[in-house]
């Protein structure tokens, strides 16, 4: 999701690695985060790991209970983030539709095509959900960028990782038929953007986001506040 910056400090690099593990659902909500284990796996001292965990706690990705655990999912947090996304992304899609260039469309079509290939032709997607999440992240972030609104993009930066943490969960354990819809939805968005119709672009993005929100809300009540069984490499039992 995020390209590694060679000028980051060691604690920033550790933070970035752990953030991606959390956002991509490889470190599950409620799972324990062992400072010593992380330091050993990454080949670093405990100091940068401690600094990274402090930042993650400040940004509400981990909690201390004592010891660190990945923050549990919150229905209120998801609702708040989803509402912000539904304000930002349709507006961004409408702006992008007006100004989009053919070269930008080609990039979006390429990302959407990769998504369709994975979702429709790859059969069992349990092992490919990270690829789906990463491509969705690229697609949505690029549309926000194409809106050519720096303040809007800056605001989106503040919520996108929390947003994709929840979307990762939906992609990890999707309802029946969900991936088939995802595989075609992004191509449909591209087709609408190609028409350069601002209103239609806003409407299709709003519908797209509403679909994901409805599916998540359908799953959430049964699994809220439970510890998930899936453990990533940094979340030992």
PDB file of C-alpha atoms in Angstrom:
ATOM      1  CA  UNK A   1       0.000   0.000   0.000  1.00  0.00           C
ATOM      2  CA  UNK A   2       2.707   2.422   0.921  1.00  0.00           C
ATOM      3  CA  UNK A   3       6.075   2.653  -0.801  1.00  0.00           C
ATOM      4  CA  UNK A   4       9.053   2.461   1.539  1.00  0.00           C
ATOM      5  CA  UNK A   5      10.849   5.789   1.976  1.00  0.00           C
ATOM      6  CA  UNK A   6      14.668   5.319   2.211  1.00  0.00           C
ATOM      7  CA  UNK A   7      14.950   8.449   4.375  1.00  0.00           C
ATOM      8  CA  UNK A   8      12.637   7.258   7.155  1.00  0.00           C
ATOM      9  CA  UNK A   9      14.048   6.715  10.626  1.00  0.00           C
ATOM     10  CA  UNK A  10      14.189   3.165  11.972  1.00  0.00           C
ATOM     11  CA  UNK A  11      11.192   3.737  14.242  1.00  0.00           C
ATOM     12  CA  UNK A  12       9.261   5.174  11.268  1.00  0.00           C
ATOM     13  CA  UNK A  13      10.079   2.060   9.228  1.00  0.00           C
ATOM     14  CA  UNK A  14       8.900  -0.223  12.039  1.00  0.00           C
ATOM     15  CA  UNK A  15       5.751   1.884  12.402  1.00  0.00           C
ATOM     16  CA  UNK A  16       5.092   1.609   8.674  1.00  0.00           C
ATOM     17  CA  UNK A  17       5.544  -2.173   8.686  1.00  0.00           C
ATOM     18  CA  UNK A  18       3.249  -2.678  11.669  1.00  0.00           C
ATOM     19  CA  UNK A  19       0.638  -0.290  10.294  1.00  0.00           C
ATOM     20  CA  UNK A  20       0.468  -2.256   7.046  1.00  0.00           C
ATOM     21  CA  UNK A  21       0.140  -5.515   8.989  1.00  0.00           C
ATOM     22  CA  UNK A  22      -2.778  -4.065  10.961  1.00  0.00           C
ATOM     23  CA  UNK A  23      -4.497  -2.376   8.025  1.00  0.00           C
ATOM     24  CA  UNK A  24      -4.256  -5.481   5.838  1.00  0.00           C
ATOM     25  CA  UNK A  25      -5.741  -7.646   8.638  1.00  0.00           C
ATOM     26  CA  UNK A  26      -2.599  -9.791   8.912  1.00  0.00           C
ATOM     27  CA  UNK A  27      -2.590  -8.619  12.541  1.00  0.00           C
ATOM     28  CA  UNK A  28      -6.148  -9.280  13.639  1.00  0.00           C
ATOM     29  CA  UNK A  29      -8.235  -7.084  15.959  1.00  0.00           C
ATOM     30  CA  UNK A  30      -7.679  -8.129  19.559  1.00  0.00           C
ATOM     31  CA  UNK A  31      -4.467 -10.057  18.837  1.00  0.00           C
ATOM     32  CA  UNK A  32      -1.479  -9.596  21.127  1.00  0.00           C
ATOM     33  CA  UNK A  33       1.487  -7.556  19.886  1.00  0.00           C
ATOM     34  CA  UNK A  34       4.718  -8.773  21.453  1.00  0.00           C
ATOM     35  CA  UNK A  35       7.422  -6.100  21.507  1.00  0.00           C
ATOM     36  CA  UNK A  36      10.307  -8.577  21.858  1.00  0.00           C
ATOM     37  CA  UNK A  37       9.027 -10.848  19.096  1.00  0.00           C
ATOM     38  CA  UNK A  38       8.689  -7.950  16.669  1.00  0.00           C
ATOM     39  CA  UNK A  39      12.203  -6.729  17.463  1.00  0.00           C
ATOM     40  CA  UNK A  40      13.585 -10.221  16.877  1.00  0.00           C
ATOM     41  CA  UNK A  41      11.689 -10.758  13.626  1.00  0.00           C
ATOM     42  CA  UNK A  42      12.768  -7.387  12.230  1.00  0.00           C
ATOM     43  CA  UNK A  43      16.332  -7.639  13.512  1.00  0.00           C
ATOM     44  CA  UNK A  44      16.185  -4.371  15.439  1.00  0.00           C
ATOM     45  CA  UNK A  45      16.445  -3.310  19.067  1.00  0.00           C
ATOM     46  CA  UNK A  46      13.316  -2.871  21.169  1.00  0.00           C
ATOM     47  CA  UNK A  47      13.644   0.930  21.230  1.00  0.00           C
ATOM     48  CA  UNK A  48      12.324   1.639  17.679  1.00  0.00           C
ATOM     49  CA  UNK A  49       9.611  -0.980  18.212  1.00  0.00           C
ATOM     50  CA  UNK A  50       8.534   0.714  21.436  1.00  0.00           C
ATOM     51  CA  UNK A  51       8.443   4.114  19.692  1.00  0.00           C
ATOM     52  CA  UNK A  52       6.410   2.653  16.826  1.00  0.00           C
ATOM     53  CA  UNK A  53       3.912   1.046  19.213  1.00  0.00           C
ATOM     54  CA  UNK A  54       3.536   4.310  21.114  1.00  0.00           C
ATOM     55  CA  UNK A  55       2.624   6.065  17.843  1.00  0.00           C
ATOM     56  CA  UNK A  56       0.222   3.291  16.895  1.00  0.00           C
ATOM     57  CA  UNK A  57      -1.435   3.601  20.302  1.00  0.00           C
ATOM     58  CA  UNK A  58      -1.679   7.388  19.892  1.00  0.00           C
ATOM     59  CA  UNK A  59      -3.393   6.829  16.520  1.00  0.00           C
ATOM     60  CA  UNK A  60      -5.761   4.218  18.022  1.00  0.00           C
ATOM     61  CA  UNK A  61      -4.420   1.233  16.072  1.00  0.00           C
ATOM     62  CA  UNK A  62      -3.237  -0.573  19.217  1.00  0.00           C
ATOM     63  CA  UNK A  63      -4.251  -0.419  22.869  1.00  0.00           C
ATOM     64  CA  UNK A  64      -2.416  -1.191  26.092  1.00  0.00           C
ATOM     65  CA  UNK A  65      -4.280  -3.486  28.502  1.00  0.00           C
ATOM     66  CA  UNK A  66      -1.427  -4.044  29.872  1.00  0.00           C
ATOM     67  CA  UNK A  67       0.736  -5.200  27.029  1.00  0.00           C
ATOM     68  CA  UNK A  68      -0.128  -4.194  23.505  1.00  0.00           C
ATOM     69  CA  UNK A  69      -3.035  -5.541  21.498  1.00  0.00           C
ATOM     70  CA  UNK A  70      -4.393  -4.559  18.116  1.00  0.00           C
ATOM     71  CA  UNK A  71      -7.400  -2.326  18.699  1.00  0.00           C
ATOM     72  CA  UNK A  72     -10.739  -4.105  18.404  1.00  0.00           C
ATOM     73  CA  UNK A  73     -13.231  -3.109  15.764  1.00  0.00           C
ATOM     74  CA  UNK A  74     -15.766  -0.502  16.810  1.00  0.00           C
ATOM     75  CA  UNK A  75     -19.115  -0.149  15.098  1.00  0.00           C
ATOM     76  CA  UNK A  76     -19.138   3.572  15.880  1.00  0.00           C
ATOM     77  CA  UNK A  77     -15.645   4.083  14.460  1.00  0.00           C
ATOM     78  CA  UNK A  78     -16.605   2.233  11.302  1.00  0.00           C
ATOM     79  CA  UNK A  79     -19.817   4.246  10.935  1.00  0.00           C
ATOM     80  CA  UNK A  80     -17.956   7.530  11.422  1.00  0.00           C
ATOM     81  CA  UNK A  81     -15.251   6.613   8.904  1.00  0.00           C
ATOM     82  CA  UNK A  82     -17.754   5.269   6.371  1.00  0.00           C
ATOM     83  CA  UNK A  83     -19.776   8.486   6.586  1.00  0.00           C
ATOM     84  CA  UNK A  84     -16.663  10.571   5.947  1.00  0.00           C
ATOM     85  CA  UNK A  85     -15.721   8.340   3.025  1.00  0.00           C
ATOM     86  CA  UNK A  86     -19.210   8.758   1.562  1.00  0.00           C
ATOM     87  CA  UNK A  87     -18.787  12.535   1.748  1.00  0.00           C
ATOM     88  CA  UNK A  88     -15.281  12.642   0.285  1.00  0.00           C
ATOM     89  CA  UNK A  89     -15.126   9.965  -2.399  1.00  0.00           C
ATOM     90  CA  UNK A  90     -18.281  10.724  -4.424  1.00  0.00           C
ATOM     91  CA  UNK A  91     -17.314  14.402  -4.479  1.00  0.00           C
ATOM     92  CA  UNK A  92     -13.794  13.446  -5.558  1.00  0.00           C
ATOM     93  CA  UNK A  93     -15.149  11.163  -8.284  1.00  0.00           C
ATOM     94  CA  UNK A  94     -17.322  13.979  -9.620  1.00  0.00           C
ATOM     95  CA  UNK A  95     -14.385  16.384  -9.759  1.00  0.00           C
ATOM     96  CA  UNK A  96     -12.176  13.734 -11.334  1.00  0.00           C
ATOM     97  CA  UNK A  97     -14.757  13.016 -14.042  1.00  0.00           C
ATOM     98  CA  UNK A  98     -14.672  16.621 -15.214  1.00  0.00           C
ATOM     99  CA  UNK A  99     -10.898  16.865 -15.518  1.00  0.00           C
ATOM    100  CA  UNK A 100      -9.706  13.296 -16.081  1.00  0.00           C
ATOM    101  CA  UNK A 101      -7.258  12.641 -18.919  1.00  0.00           C
ATOM    102  CA  UNK A 102      -7.183   9.569 -21.107  1.00  0.00           C
ATOM    103  CA  UNK A 103      -3.841   8.534 -19.599  1.00  0.00           C
ATOM    104  CA  UNK A 104      -5.371   8.665 -16.119  1.00  0.00           C
ATOM    105  CA  UNK A 105      -8.303   6.576 -17.299  1.00  0.00           C
ATOM    106  CA  UNK A 106      -5.898   4.014 -18.717  1.00  0.00           C
ATOM    107  CA  UNK A 107      -4.287   3.631 -15.292  1.00  0.00           C
ATOM    108  CA  UNK A 108      -7.668   3.229 -13.584  1.00  0.00           C
ATOM    109  CA  UNK A 109      -8.834   0.711 -16.183  1.00  0.00           C
ATOM    110  CA  UNK A 110      -5.624  -1.255 -15.657  1.00  0.00           C
ATOM    111  CA  UNK A 111      -6.170  -1.412 -11.884  1.00  0.00           C
ATOM    112  CA  UNK A 112      -9.843  -2.322 -12.350  1.00  0.00           C
ATOM    113  CA  UNK A 113      -8.873  -4.996 -14.876  1.00  0.00           C
ATOM    114  CA  UNK A 114      -6.456  -6.561 -12.418  1.00  0.00           C
ATOM    115  CA  UNK A 115      -9.194  -6.563  -9.783  1.00  0.00           C
ATOM    116  CA  UNK A 116     -11.637  -8.240 -12.128  1.00  0.00           C
ATOM    117  CA  UNK A 117      -9.076 -10.888 -13.078  1.00  0.00           C
ATOM    118  CA  UNK A 118      -8.428 -11.758  -9.439  1.00  0.00           C
ATOM    119  CA  UNK A 119     -12.062 -11.599  -8.336  1.00  0.00           C
ATOM    120  CA  UNK A 120     -13.691 -13.405 -11.236  1.00  0.00           C
ATOM    121  CA  UNK A 121     -11.063 -15.832 -12.512  1.00  0.00           C
ATOM    122  CA  UNK A 122      -9.004 -16.858  -9.494  1.00  0.00           C
ATOM    123  CA  UNK A 123     -11.504 -19.148  -7.791  1.00  0.00           C
ATOM    124  CA  UNK A 124     -10.865 -19.345  -4.036  1.00  0.00           C
ATOM    125  CA  UNK A 125      -9.775 -15.863  -2.980  1.00  0.00           C
ATOM    126  CA  UNK A 126      -8.862 -16.587   0.630  1.00  0.00           C
ATOM    127  CA  UNK A 127      -5.157 -16.320  -0.247  1.00  0.00           C
ATOM    128  CA  UNK A 128      -5.622 -13.304  -2.545  1.00  0.00           C
ATOM    129  CA  UNK A 129      -7.566 -10.922  -0.311  1.00  0.00           C
ATOM    130  CA  UNK A 130      -4.453  -8.802   0.330  1.00  0.00           C
ATOM    131  CA  UNK A 131      -4.064  -8.305  -3.430  1.00  0.00           C
ATOM    132  CA  UNK A 132      -7.699  -7.223  -3.669  1.00  0.00           C
ATOM    133  CA  UNK A 133      -7.304  -4.769  -0.789  1.00  0.00           C
ATOM    134  CA  UNK A 134      -4.126  -3.312  -2.270  1.00  0.00           C
ATOM    135  CA  UNK A 135      -5.703  -2.782  -5.697  1.00  0.00           C
ATOM    136  CA  UNK A 136      -8.820  -1.226  -4.155  1.00  0.00           C
ATOM    137  CA  UNK A 137      -6.572   1.081  -2.158  1.00  0.00           C
ATOM    138  CA  UNK A 138      -4.732   2.145  -5.329  1.00  0.00           C
ATOM    139  CA  UNK A 139      -7.983   2.683  -7.224  1.00  0.00           C
ATOM    140  CA  UNK A 140      -9.773   4.809  -4.638  1.00  0.00           C
ATOM    141  CA  UNK A 141      -6.690   6.812  -3.658  1.00  0.00           C
ATOM    142  CA  UNK A 142      -5.993   7.626  -7.292  1.00  0.00           C
ATOM    143  CA  UNK A 143      -9.504   8.950  -7.855  1.00  0.00           C
ATOM    144  CA  UNK A 144      -9.153  11.207  -4.814  1.00  0.00           C
ATOM    145  CA  UNK A 145      -5.829  12.412  -6.220  1.00  0.00           C
ATOM    146  CA  UNK A 146      -7.379  13.055  -9.644  1.00  0.00           C
ATOM    147  CA  UNK A 147      -9.921  15.365  -8.008  1.00  0.00           C
ATOM    148  CA  UNK A 148      -7.044  17.889  -7.933  1.00  0.00           C
ATOM    149  CA  UNK A 149      -8.038  19.161  -4.507  1.00  0.00           C
ATOM    150  CA  UNK A 150      -4.987  19.132  -2.177  1.00  0.00           C
ATOM    151  CA  UNK A 151      -6.987  19.840   0.988  1.00  0.00           C
ATOM    152  CA  UNK A 152      -9.438  17.049   0.183  1.00  0.00           C
ATOM    153  CA  UNK A 153      -6.572  14.654  -0.481  1.00  0.00           C
ATOM    154  CA  UNK A 154      -4.865  15.668   2.767  1.00  0.00           C
ATOM    155  CA  UNK A 155      -8.050  14.968   4.721  1.00  0.00           C
ATOM    156  CA  UNK A 156      -8.449  11.596   3.002  1.00  0.00           C
ATOM    157  CA  UNK A 157      -4.895  10.736   4.055  1.00  0.00           C
ATOM    158  CA  UNK A 158      -5.980  10.989   7.689  1.00  0.00           C
ATOM    159  CA  UNK A 159      -8.711   8.355   7.409  1.00  0.00           C
ATOM    160  CA  UNK A 160      -7.645   6.033   4.596  1.00  0.00           C
ATOM    161  CA  UNK A 161      -5.727   3.492   6.687  1.00  0.00           C
ATOM    162  CA  UNK A 162      -8.522   3.100   9.208  1.00  0.00           C
ATOM    163  CA  UNK A 163     -10.961   2.835   6.314  1.00  0.00           C
ATOM    164  CA  UNK A 164      -8.934   0.110   4.626  1.00  0.00           C
ATOM    165  CA  UNK A 165      -8.501  -1.780   7.861  1.00  0.00           C
ATOM    166  CA  UNK A 166     -12.252  -2.363   7.890  1.00  0.00           C
ATOM    167  CA  UNK A 167     -12.351  -3.066   4.160  1.00  0.00           C
ATOM    168  CA  UNK A 168      -9.574  -5.632   4.620  1.00  0.00           C
ATOM    169  CA  UNK A 169     -11.789  -7.477   7.067  1.00  0.00           C
ATOM    170  CA  UNK A 170     -14.653  -7.554   4.588  1.00  0.00           C
ATOM    171  CA  UNK A 171     -12.331  -8.867   1.867  1.00  0.00           C
ATOM    172  CA  UNK A 172     -10.818 -11.467   4.201  1.00  0.00           C
ATOM    173  CA  UNK A 173     -14.189 -12.999   5.046  1.00  0.00           C
ATOM    174  CA  UNK A 174     -16.643 -11.784   2.383  1.00  0.00           C
ATOM    175  CA  UNK A 175     -20.304 -12.730   1.980  1.00  0.00           C
ATOM    176  CA  UNK A 176     -21.253 -15.015  -0.891  1.00  0.00           C
ATOM    177  CA  UNK A 177     -20.976 -13.330  -4.289  1.00  0.00           C
ATOM    178  CA  UNK A 178     -19.215 -10.244  -2.922  1.00  0.00           C
ATOM    179  CA  UNK A 179     -16.057 -10.658  -4.996  1.00  0.00           C
ATOM    180  CA  UNK A 180     -18.013 -11.114  -8.203  1.00  0.00           C
ATOM    181  CA  UNK A 181     -19.588  -7.703  -7.599  1.00  0.00           C
ATOM    182  CA  UNK A 182     -16.254  -6.115  -6.678  1.00  0.00           C
ATOM    183  CA  UNK A 183     -14.747  -7.532  -9.856  1.00  0.00           C
ATOM    184  CA  UNK A 184     -17.132  -5.580 -12.077  1.00  0.00           C
ATOM    185  CA  UNK A 185     -17.917  -2.482  -9.966  1.00  0.00           C
ATOM    186  CA  UNK A 186     -14.564  -0.797 -10.526  1.00  0.00           C
ATOM    187  CA  UNK A 187     -14.777  -1.228 -14.288  1.00  0.00           C
ATOM    188  CA  UNK A 188     -18.241   0.337 -14.167  1.00  0.00           C
ATOM    189  CA  UNK A 189     -16.811   3.317 -12.289  1.00  0.00           C
ATOM    190  CA  UNK A 190     -14.184   3.677 -15.027  1.00  0.00           C
ATOM    191  CA  UNK A 191     -16.884   3.594 -17.704  1.00  0.00           C
ATOM    192  CA  UNK A 192     -18.777   6.397 -15.960  1.00  0.00           C
ATOM    193  CA  UNK A 193     -15.626   8.489 -15.499  1.00  0.00           C
ATOM    194  CA  UNK A 194     -14.957   8.060 -19.210  1.00  0.00           C
ATOM    195  CA  UNK A 195     -18.302   9.760 -19.909  1.00  0.00           C
ATOM    196  CA  UNK A 196     -17.040  12.867 -18.062  1.00  0.00           C
ATOM    197  CA  UNK A 197     -20.403  13.231 -16.319  1.00  0.00           C
ATOM    198  CA  UNK A 198     -19.922  14.720 -12.861  1.00  0.00           C
ATOM    199  CA  UNK A 199     -23.331  13.787 -11.467  1.00  0.00           C
ATOM    200  CA  UNK A 200     -23.183  10.193 -12.669  1.00  0.00           C
ATOM    201  CA  UNK A 201     -19.644   9.796 -11.331  1.00  0.00           C
ATOM    202  CA  UNK A 202     -20.758  10.964  -7.901  1.00  0.00           C
ATOM    203  CA  UNK A 203     -23.765   8.627  -7.994  1.00  0.00           C
ATOM    204  CA  UNK A 204     -21.831   5.501  -9.022  1.00  0.00           C
ATOM    205  CA  UNK A 205     -19.200   6.063  -6.340  1.00  0.00           C
ATOM    206  CA  UNK A 206     -21.896   6.626  -3.722  1.00  0.00           C
ATOM    207  CA  UNK A 207     -23.565   3.356  -4.724  1.00  0.00           C
ATOM    208  CA  UNK A 208     -20.238   1.524  -4.672  1.00  0.00           C
ATOM    209  CA  UNK A 209     -19.444   2.682  -1.134  1.00  0.00           C
ATOM    210  CA  UNK A 210     -22.975   1.938   0.065  1.00  0.00           C
ATOM    211  CA  UNK A 211     -22.609  -1.669  -1.106  1.00  0.00           C
ATOM    212  CA  UNK A 212     -19.508  -2.238   1.025  1.00  0.00           C
ATOM    213  CA  UNK A 213     -21.071  -0.490   3.998  1.00  0.00           C
ATOM    214  CA  UNK A 214     -24.239  -2.576   3.813  1.00  0.00           C
ATOM    215  CA  UNK A 215     -22.271  -5.826   3.673  1.00  0.00           C
ATOM    216  CA  UNK A 216     -20.078  -4.818   6.587  1.00  0.00           C
ATOM    217  CA  UNK A 217     -23.027  -3.773   8.743  1.00  0.00           C
ATOM    218  CA  UNK A 218     -24.679  -7.106   7.982  1.00  0.00           C
ATOM    219  CA  UNK A 219     -21.652  -8.988   9.320  1.00  0.00           C
ATOM    220  CA  UNK A 220     -20.694  -6.714  12.185  1.00  0.00           C
ATOM    221  CA  UNK A 221     -23.355  -7.469  14.872  1.00  0.00           C
ATOM    222  CA  UNK A 222     -22.529 -11.187  14.981  1.00  0.00           C
ATOM    223  CA  UNK A 223     -18.789 -10.654  15.358  1.00  0.00           C
ATOM    224  CA  UNK A 224     -18.513  -7.362  17.246  1.00  0.00           C
ATOM    225  CA  UNK A 225     -16.031  -7.356  20.153  1.00  0.00           C
ATOM    226  CA  UNK A 226     -14.879 -10.921  19.477  1.00  0.00           C
ATOM    227  CA  UNK A 227     -11.216 -11.812  19.138  1.00  0.00           C
ATOM    228  CA  UNK A 228     -10.493 -13.136  15.663  1.00  0.00           C
ATOM    229  CA  UNK A 229      -8.604 -16.371  15.124  1.00  0.00           C
ATOM    230  CA  UNK A 230      -6.460 -15.273  12.219  1.00  0.00           C
ATOM    231  CA  UNK A 231      -2.977 -14.360  13.402  1.00  0.00           C
ATOM    232  CA  UNK A 232      -0.270 -12.637  11.436  1.00  0.00           C
ATOM    233  CA  UNK A 233       3.503 -13.099  11.812  1.00  0.00           C
ATOM    234  CA  UNK A 234       3.719 -10.383  14.480  1.00  0.00           C
ATOM    235  CA  UNK A 235       0.712 -11.423  16.574  1.00  0.00           C
ATOM    236  CA  UNK A 236       1.537 -14.573  18.554  1.00  0.00           C
ATOM    237  CA  UNK A 237      -1.094 -16.150  20.790  1.00  0.00           C
TER     238      UNK A 237
END
